[in-house]
Coordinates of C-alpha atoms and ligand atoms in Angstrom, one line a residue:
M1 CA 26.4 22.9 115.4
A2 CA 28.7 20.1 116.5
R3 CA 32.2 20.4 115.3
E4 CA 33.2 18.0 112.6
T5 CA 35.8 15.3 113.1
W6 CA 37.8 13.1 110.8
A7 CA 35.8 10.0 109.7
T8 CA 38.6 7.5 109.8
R9 CA 42.0 7.0 111.5
L10 CA 43.7 7.0 108.1
G11 CA 41.8 10.2 107.1
F12 CA 43.8 12.4 109.5
I13 CA 47.2 11.0 108.5
L14 CA 46.5 11.4 104.8
A15 CA 45.2 14.9 105.3
A16 CA 48.3 15.9 107.3
V17 CA 50.6 14.1 104.8
G18 CA 48.6 15.9 102.1
S19 CA 49.3 19.2 103.7
A20 CA 53.0 18.4 104.2
V21 CA 53.6 17.0 100.7
G22 CA 53.3 19.8 98.2
L23 CA 55.2 22.3 96.2
G24 CA 57.7 22.4 99.1
N25 CA 58.9 18.9 98.3
I26 CA 58.6 19.1 94.5
W27 CA 59.4 22.7 93.5
R28 CA 61.2 24.2 96.5
F29 CA 63.2 21.2 97.7
P30 CA 65.3 20.4 94.5
W31 CA 65.8 24.1 93.9
Q32 CA 67.0 24.7 97.4
T33 CA 69.1 21.6 97.4
A34 CA 70.8 22.6 94.2
E35 CA 71.4 26.1 95.4
N36 CA 72.8 25.1 98.8
G37 CA 75.4 22.5 98.1
G38 CA 73.5 19.4 97.0
S39 CA 73.7 16.5 99.5
A40 CA 75.2 18.6 102.2
F41 CA 72.0 20.6 102.3
L42 CA 70.0 17.3 102.3
V43 CA 71.9 16.0 105.4
V44 CA 71.3 19.2 107.4
Y45 CA 67.7 19.3 106.3
L46 CA 67.1 15.7 107.3
G47 CA 68.7 16.3 110.7
I48 CA 66.4 19.3 111.3
V49 CA 63.3 17.3 110.1
L50 CA 64.1 14.6 112.7
L51 CA 65.3 16.7 115.6
V52 CA 63.0 19.7 115.2
G53 CA 60.3 18.7 112.8
V54 CA 59.0 15.6 114.6
P55 CA 58.9 17.0 118.1
G56 CA 57.5 20.2 116.6
L57 CA 54.7 18.4 114.9
L58 CA 53.8 16.7 118.2
G59 CA 53.7 20.1 119.8
E60 CA 51.2 21.5 117.3
F61 CA 49.1 18.3 117.6
V62 CA 49.0 18.4 121.4
I63 CA 47.7 22.0 121.3
G64 CA 45.0 21.3 118.7
R65 CA 43.7 18.0 120.1
R66 CA 43.6 19.3 123.6
A67 CA 41.6 22.4 122.7
N68 CA 39.5 21.2 119.8
K69 CA 39.9 24.7 118.4
S70 CA 41.9 26.4 115.7
P71 CA 45.0 28.3 116.9
V72 CA 43.5 31.6 118.1
G73 CA 40.8 29.9 120.3
A74 CA 43.2 27.1 121.3
L75 CA 45.9 29.4 122.7
R76 CA 43.4 31.7 124.4
E77 CA 41.4 28.9 126.1
L78 CA 44.3 26.7 127.1
S79 CA 46.1 29.7 128.7
G80 CA 43.1 31.6 129.9
Q81 CA 44.8 34.8 128.5
R82 CA 43.5 36.9 125.7
S83 CA 47.1 37.9 124.8
W84 CA 47.8 34.4 123.6
G85 CA 44.8 34.7 121.3
F86 CA 46.5 37.6 119.7
I87 CA 49.6 35.6 119.1
G88 CA 47.4 32.9 117.6
M89 CA 46.2 35.6 115.2
F90 CA 49.5 35.4 113.5
S91 CA 48.5 32.0 112.2
V92 CA 45.7 33.6 110.3
I93 CA 48.1 36.1 108.7
T94 CA 50.5 33.3 107.9
G95 CA 47.8 31.2 106.3
I96 CA 46.7 34.1 104.1
S97 CA 50.4 35.0 103.2
L98 CA 51.2 31.4 102.3
L99 CA 48.2 30.9 100.1
S100 CA 48.8 34.2 98.4
F101 CA 52.0 33.1 96.7
Y102 CA 51.3 29.3 96.7
S103 CA 48.2 29.8 94.7
V104 CA 50.2 31.7 92.1
V105 CA 52.7 28.8 91.8
G106 CA 49.7 26.4 91.7
G107 CA 48.4 28.4 88.8
W108 CA 51.8 28.0 86.9
I109 CA 51.5 24.3 87.4
I110 CA 48.0 24.0 86.1
R111 CA 49.1 26.0 83.1
Y112 CA 52.0 23.6 82.5
L113 CA 49.7 20.6 83.0
L114 CA 47.3 21.8 80.4
E115 CA 50.0 22.9 78.0
S116 CA 52.1 19.8 78.2
G117 CA 49.3 17.3 78.0
V118 CA 46.3 18.3 76.0
S119 CA 47.5 21.7 74.7
L120 CA 44.2 23.1 75.9
V121 CA 45.6 26.6 76.0
G122 CA 46.9 26.5 72.5
S123 CA 50.3 24.9 72.1
D124 CA 53.0 27.5 72.5
P125 CA 56.1 26.2 70.8
A126 CA 58.3 28.2 73.2
Y127 CA 57.4 25.7 75.9
F128 CA 59.8 23.3 74.2
T129 CA 62.1 25.6 72.2
N130 CA 62.7 28.3 74.7
P131 CA 61.6 27.2 78.1
G132 CA 63.1 30.2 79.9
Q133 CA 61.1 32.6 77.8
Y134 CA 58.0 30.5 78.1
F135 CA 58.3 30.5 81.9
G136 CA 58.8 34.2 81.9
G137 CA 55.5 34.7 80.1
V138 CA 53.6 32.3 82.2
S139 CA 54.8 33.3 85.6
A140 CA 53.8 37.0 85.8
G141 CA 51.1 39.3 84.8
A142 CA 47.5 38.7 83.7
D143 CA 48.1 35.1 82.7
A144 CA 49.6 34.2 86.0
A145 CA 46.7 36.0 87.8
L146 CA 44.1 34.1 85.8
Y147 CA 45.6 30.7 86.6
H148 CA 46.0 31.7 90.2
L149 CA 42.3 32.3 90.4
L150 CA 41.6 28.9 88.8
F151 CA 43.9 27.1 91.3
L152 CA 42.3 29.1 94.2
G153 CA 38.8 28.2 93.0
L154 CA 39.7 24.5 93.1
T155 CA 41.1 24.9 96.6
A156 CA 38.0 26.7 97.8
L157 CA 35.7 24.1 96.3
I158 CA 37.3 21.3 98.4
V159 CA 37.4 23.4 101.6
F160 CA 33.8 24.4 101.0
A161 CA 32.7 20.8 101.1
G162 CA 33.9 20.5 104.7
I163 CA 36.3 18.3 106.7
R164 CA 35.0 14.8 105.9
K165 CA 33.5 15.4 102.4
G166 CA 36.0 17.9 101.2
I167 CA 39.5 17.7 102.8
E168 CA 39.4 14.0 104.0
L169 CA 37.8 12.6 100.8
G170 CA 40.0 14.8 98.6
T171 CA 43.3 13.8 100.2
K172 CA 42.3 10.1 100.3
I173 CA 42.1 10.3 96.5
M174 CA 45.0 12.7 95.8
M175 CA 47.7 11.2 98.0
P176 CA 47.7 7.6 96.7
A177 CA 47.6 9.0 93.2
V178 CA 50.7 11.2 94.0
L179 CA 52.6 8.2 95.4
V180 CA 51.8 5.9 92.5
L181 CA 52.6 8.4 89.8
L182 CA 55.8 9.6 91.5
G183 CA 57.0 6.0 92.1
G184 CA 56.4 5.3 88.4
L185 CA 58.3 8.4 87.3
A186 CA 61.2 7.5 89.6
A187 CA 61.4 4.0 88.1
W188 CA 61.3 5.3 84.6
A189 CA 63.9 8.0 85.4
A190 CA 66.3 5.3 86.5
T191 CA 66.3 3.9 83.0
Q192 CA 67.5 7.1 81.4
P193 CA 71.0 7.5 80.2
N194 CA 73.4 9.1 82.6
A195 CA 70.9 8.8 85.5
A196 CA 73.8 7.8 87.7
A197 CA 75.3 11.3 87.5
G198 CA 72.0 12.7 88.8
Y199 CA 72.0 10.3 91.7
A200 CA 75.6 11.2 92.4
F201 CA 74.9 14.9 92.5
F202 CA 71.9 14.4 94.8
L203 CA 73.2 11.7 97.1
R204 CA 77.0 11.9 97.3
F205 CA 77.8 13.3 100.7
D206 CA 80.6 15.7 101.1
P207 CA 81.1 16.7 104.7
S208 CA 83.4 19.6 103.9
V209 CA 80.5 21.4 102.3
I210 CA 78.7 21.3 105.6
S211 CA 81.6 22.4 107.7
E212 CA 82.5 25.3 105.4
N213 CA 79.0 26.5 104.8
F214 CA 77.1 25.6 107.9
F215 CA 75.6 29.0 108.6
A216 CA 74.7 29.6 105.0
I217 CA 72.9 26.2 104.9
L218 CA 71.3 26.4 108.3
G219 CA 68.7 29.1 107.7
P220 CA 67.5 27.7 104.4
A221 CA 67.6 24.1 105.6
A222 CA 65.5 25.0 108.7
G223 CA 63.1 27.1 106.7
Q224 CA 62.7 24.3 104.2
A225 CA 62.1 21.7 107.0
L226 CA 59.4 23.8 108.6
F227 CA 57.8 24.7 105.2
T228 CA 57.7 21.1 104.0
L229 CA 56.2 19.8 107.3
S230 CA 53.7 22.7 107.3
L231 CA 54.9 23.7 110.7
G232 CA 54.6 27.1 112.4
A233 CA 51.4 28.2 110.5
G234 CA 48.9 26.5 112.8
T235 CA 47.8 24.1 110.1
M236 CA 48.7 21.1 112.2
I237 CA 47.0 22.6 115.2
T238 CA 43.9 23.1 113.1
Y239 CA 43.9 19.5 111.7
A240 CA 44.5 18.0 115.1
S241 CA 41.6 19.9 116.5
Y242 CA 39.3 17.6 114.5
L243 CA 40.8 14.5 116.1
G244 CA 39.3 12.1 118.6
E245 CA 41.4 10.9 121.6
D246 CA 42.1 7.5 120.2
R247 CA 45.2 8.4 118.1
S248 CA 48.8 7.8 119.1
L249 CA 50.2 11.2 118.3
P250 CA 53.9 10.1 118.3
F251 CA 53.0 7.3 115.8
D252 CA 51.1 9.7 113.5
G253 CA 53.7 12.4 113.7
S254 CA 56.5 10.0 112.8
A255 CA 54.5 8.5 110.0
I256 CA 53.8 11.9 108.5
A257 CA 57.5 13.0 108.7
V258 CA 58.6 9.7 107.1
L259 CA 56.1 9.8 104.3
N260 CA 56.8 13.5 103.6
T261 CA 60.6 13.0 103.5
S262 CA 60.2 10.0 101.3
V263 CA 58.3 12.0 98.8
G264 CA 61.0 14.7 98.9
V265 CA 63.7 12.2 98.3
I266 CA 61.8 10.3 95.5
T267 CA 61.2 13.6 93.8
G268 CA 64.9 14.2 93.9
L269 CA 65.3 10.7 92.3
V270 CA 63.0 11.9 89.5
V271 CA 64.3 15.4 88.9
F272 CA 68.1 15.1 89.1
P273 CA 68.5 12.0 86.9
L274 CA 66.1 13.6 84.3
L275 CA 68.1 16.8 84.2
F276 CA 71.5 15.0 84.0
S277 CA 70.3 12.6 81.4
Q278 CA 69.7 15.6 79.2
G279 CA 73.0 17.2 80.0
I280 CA 71.4 19.9 82.2
N281 CA 73.4 20.7 85.3
P282 CA 71.0 22.1 87.9
T283 CA 73.7 24.4 89.4
E284 CA 74.2 26.0 85.9
T285 CA 70.6 26.4 84.7
G286 CA 70.3 29.4 87.0
T287 CA 68.6 29.3 90.3
G288 CA 65.4 30.8 91.7
P289 CA 61.8 29.8 91.5
G290 CA 61.9 29.0 87.8
A291 CA 64.6 26.4 88.0
L292 CA 62.3 23.4 88.1
F293 CA 60.2 24.6 85.3
V294 CA 62.9 25.8 83.0
G295 CA 65.1 22.8 83.6
L296 CA 62.5 20.2 83.4
A297 CA 60.6 21.6 80.4
G298 CA 64.0 21.6 78.6
A299 CA 64.5 17.9 79.6
F300 CA 61.0 16.9 78.7
S301 CA 61.3 18.4 75.2
Q302 CA 64.2 16.1 74.4
L303 CA 62.8 12.9 75.8
P304 CA 61.0 10.2 73.9
A305 CA 57.3 10.3 75.1
G306 CA 58.2 13.7 76.7
T307 CA 54.6 14.8 76.5
L308 CA 53.3 11.9 78.4
I309 CA 56.0 12.2 81.1
A310 CA 55.4 16.0 81.4
T311 CA 51.7 15.4 81.8
A312 CA 52.2 12.7 84.5
F313 CA 54.7 15.0 86.3
F314 CA 52.6 18.1 86.3
A315 CA 49.6 16.0 87.4
V316 CA 51.5 14.9 90.4
V317 CA 52.5 18.4 91.2
T318 CA 49.0 19.7 90.8
L319 CA 47.5 17.1 93.2
A320 CA 50.2 17.6 95.7
A321 CA 49.8 21.4 95.6
L322 CA 46.1 21.2 96.0
S323 CA 46.3 18.9 99.0
S324 CA 48.5 21.5 100.7
S325 CA 46.7 24.7 99.6
I326 CA 43.5 23.4 101.2
S327 CA 45.3 23.2 104.5
M328 CA 46.4 26.8 104.2
L329 CA 42.9 28.0 103.5
E330 CA 41.5 25.9 106.4
I331 CA 43.5 28.0 108.9
P332 CA 41.6 31.3 108.4
V333 CA 38.3 29.5 107.6
A334 CA 38.5 27.5 110.9
F335 CA 39.2 30.8 112.7
L336 CA 36.1 32.5 111.4
V337 CA 34.0 29.4 112.0
D338 CA 35.3 28.8 115.6
E339 CA 35.5 32.4 116.7
Y340 CA 32.6 34.1 115.0
D341 CA 30.2 31.3 114.3
V342 CA 30.3 32.1 110.6
S343 CA 29.1 29.3 108.3
R344 CA 31.8 27.4 106.6
K345 CA 30.5 28.4 103.2
R346 CA 30.6 32.1 104.0
A347 CA 34.0 31.8 105.6
V348 CA 35.4 30.1 102.6
T349 CA 33.9 32.6 100.2
G350 CA 35.2 35.6 102.3
M351 CA 38.7 34.2 102.7
A352 CA 39.1 33.0 99.1
G353 CA 37.9 36.5 98.0
L354 CA 40.6 38.1 100.1
V355 CA 43.3 35.8 98.7
A356 CA 42.1 36.3 95.2
V357 CA 43.2 39.9 95.7
T358 CA 46.4 39.3 97.6
G359 CA 47.4 36.5 95.2
T360 CA 46.7 38.8 92.2
V361 CA 49.1 41.3 93.7
C362 CA 51.8 38.6 93.9
A363 CA 51.1 37.5 90.4
F364 CA 51.7 41.0 89.0
E365 CA 54.6 42.0 91.3
P366 CA 57.5 39.6 91.2
S367 CA 59.3 41.5 93.9
I368 CA 56.3 41.2 96.3
F369 CA 56.0 37.5 95.3
G370 CA 59.7 36.9 96.1
F371 CA 59.5 38.6 99.4
V372 CA 56.3 36.8 100.5
A373 CA 57.5 33.3 99.2
G374 CA 60.9 33.7 100.7
T375 CA 61.7 36.0 103.6
L376 CA 58.2 36.6 105.0
V377 CA 57.1 33.0 105.0
N378 CA 60.5 31.8 106.5
I379 CA 60.2 34.4 109.3
L380 CA 56.5 33.8 110.0
L381 CA 56.9 30.0 110.2
T382 CA 60.0 30.1 112.3
A383 CA 58.6 32.6 114.8
G384 CA 55.2 30.9 114.7
L385 CA 56.7 27.5 115.6
A386 CA 58.9 29.0 118.3
A387 CA 55.7 30.6 119.9
F388 CA 53.7 27.4 119.7
L389 CA 56.5 25.4 121.3
L390 CA 57.1 27.9 124.1
F391 CA 53.4 27.7 124.7
V392 CA 53.5 23.9 125.0
G393 CA 56.5 23.9 127.3
W394 CA 55.7 26.9 129.5
V395 CA 51.9 27.3 129.5
M396 CA 50.6 23.7 129.0
G397 CA 53.5 22.0 130.8
R398 CA 52.2 18.8 132.4
D399 CA 48.9 19.0 130.5
A400 CA 50.9 18.6 127.3
I401 CA 52.6 15.5 128.6
E402 CA 49.2 14.0 129.5
E403 CA 47.9 14.9 126.1
L404 CA 50.8 13.4 124.3
A405 CA 50.6 10.1 126.2
S406 CA 46.9 9.8 125.7
G407 CA 46.1 7.3 123.0
A408 CA 49.8 6.4 122.8
G409 CA 50.2 4.1 125.8
S410 CA 53.6 3.7 127.3
L411 CA 55.3 5.0 124.2
G412 CA 53.9 8.4 124.8
R413 CA 54.8 8.3 128.5
S414 CA 58.4 7.4 128.1
L415 CA 59.0 10.0 125.5
S416 CA 57.1 12.8 127.2
T417 CA 59.6 14.3 129.6
P418 CA 62.6 14.6 127.2
W419 CA 60.1 15.8 124.6
L420 CA 58.8 18.6 126.8
F421 CA 62.3 19.7 127.7
A422 CA 63.1 19.8 124.0
V423 CA 60.0 21.8 122.9
G424 CA 60.1 24.1 125.9
I425 CA 63.8 25.0 125.8
V426 CA 66.1 23.5 123.2
L427 CA 63.9 23.9 120.1
P428 CA 62.8 27.5 120.8
L429 CA 66.5 28.5 121.3
F430 CA 67.4 26.8 118.0
L431 CA 64.5 28.5 116.2
V432 CA 65.3 31.9 117.5
F433 CA 68.9 31.4 116.4
T434 CA 67.9 30.4 112.9
L435 CA 65.5 33.4 112.8
L436 CA 68.5 35.6 113.5
T437 CA 70.5 34.0 110.7
H438 CA 67.7 35.1 108.3
F439 CA 68.7 38.7 109.2
G440 CA 72.3 37.9 108.4
V441 CA 73.2 38.2 112.1
D442 CA 75.7 35.4 112.3
G443 CA 77.6 36.9 109.4
S444 CA 78.0 40.3 110.8
I445 CA 78.4 39.7 114.6
G446 CA 79.7 36.2 114.9
F447 CA 78.6 32.9 116.2
W448 CA 78.8 33.3 120.0
R449 CA 77.2 36.7 120.1
T450 CA 74.4 35.3 118.0
V451 CA 74.0 32.5 120.5
G452 CA 74.0 35.1 123.3
I453 CA 71.2 37.1 121.6
A454 CA 69.2 33.9 121.1
V455 CA 69.6 33.0 124.8
V456 CA 68.6 36.5 126.0
A457 CA 65.6 36.7 123.6
S458 CA 64.4 33.3 124.7
A459 CA 64.8 34.2 128.4
V460 CA 62.8 37.3 127.9
A461 CA 60.1 35.2 126.2
F462 CA 60.1 32.6 129.0
F463 CA 59.8 35.1 131.8
G464 CA 57.1 37.1 130.0
L465 CA 54.9 34.0 130.3
R466 CA 52.8 33.3 133.3
R467 CA 53.4 29.7 134.5
P468 CA 57.1 29.1 134.2
E469 CA 57.0 26.4 136.9
S470 CA 55.0 24.2 134.6
V471 CA 58.1 23.0 132.7
V472 CA 59.3 19.7 134.2
Ligands
LIG1 N1 54.0 21.8 103.4 C1 53.6 22.4 102.2 C2 54.5 22.1 101.1 O1 55.6 21.5 101.3 O2 54.3 22.4 99.9 C3 53.5 23.9 102.3 C4 52.7 24.3 103.5 C5 51.4 24.0 103.7 C6 53.3 25.2 104.5 C7 50.7 24.4 104.9 C8 52.6 25.6 105.6 C9 51.3 25.2 105.8 F1 50.7 25.6 106.8

């Protein structure tokens, strides 16, 4: 059967933006920002989005569009080496790991949506009177598992319907809805008392926080930048594999990064003024995955028309989460379809069945949930993107330049050489370095030794590859 492609030019951008915009922007971003020094974190994160995220996105696009295959087949075919196919297999593992915890959080959100709006699940007064306790009850155990299955079912239904009728149609409806609702919420939040204090916390830039805490901020900021742009998992390779040649990849990549970052910033403009208007200081409400829920439910309970606002807010989050979770499920599904000729429907059923189990484990075991959502995912994404970019620089080489320029005219050509240098050498070094900071390496052995280890590790990776002459 012929491989599906996106029906429209906009379809691809919206699907990729849909993948990027998700719980990463709305749930993880404000929490990470509050935990890592407010605007200082924002500045480092924005720098990484621009300097690593955009070139990294282009790297994944180039692989996917060139090969018209999902990561395993793409890396194997473009290199002519089976071993690269094994490296591609990590993307399947990453996709399953991501969805296992994401679907649990998606379940919490659906629960909050139902509870705050129509009280379908029987209004629990603790939602308003004791948000911390309510979150504790919702976020673990059988309830969490049940809602995880509901969220996963919705995800599977969309992926089941295919690229055009499922993912493309779904994101064409969901993304505009997210943007309109979020814009409305931000405008409304601006009218709340004391909103200015929220903006100040979020946007006031204090350079000393960066210089004092650079290493502490770097790892989380890089992890957040990759997570929010859906980089390192092979999603963007997979989505680009359904592209025709007529797209300008640099244009699409920049549009996706700008839209994604805007949603992150607008979310901050909703969340922080809301919290401050109710006298809730995000650094004091406790950190961790519950911060958004506990803080906001508290704020909603005190607001006029809080029910309506809460419903609108959780509707945004649900749509954004779904448009991302479908891109996670598409990674293993495309793998089965491309490599084993399994029908899409069987692939979806099989993979959703697997994640139903792994997600249930996450729902029941907060320690496993925490490990998967934090450390494991950060490491898999960082290592995954480093591997993809090394592949672009050292295996594809000039082919990558040609692919980037195709459809992009002179823009692609003038950017290509510096870009290839960046993705082949500079960015992998940076990624290996941040990978090491996850293991606390900079803290225990110091900056220059860490750089030394990153250089040696990258050199070993370079020379292990077959066509080193292909970097320009
Ligand atoms: N970018 C998504 C978010 O911000 O919620 C998360 C994500 C989706 C990460 C797909 C990785 C991925 F492959």
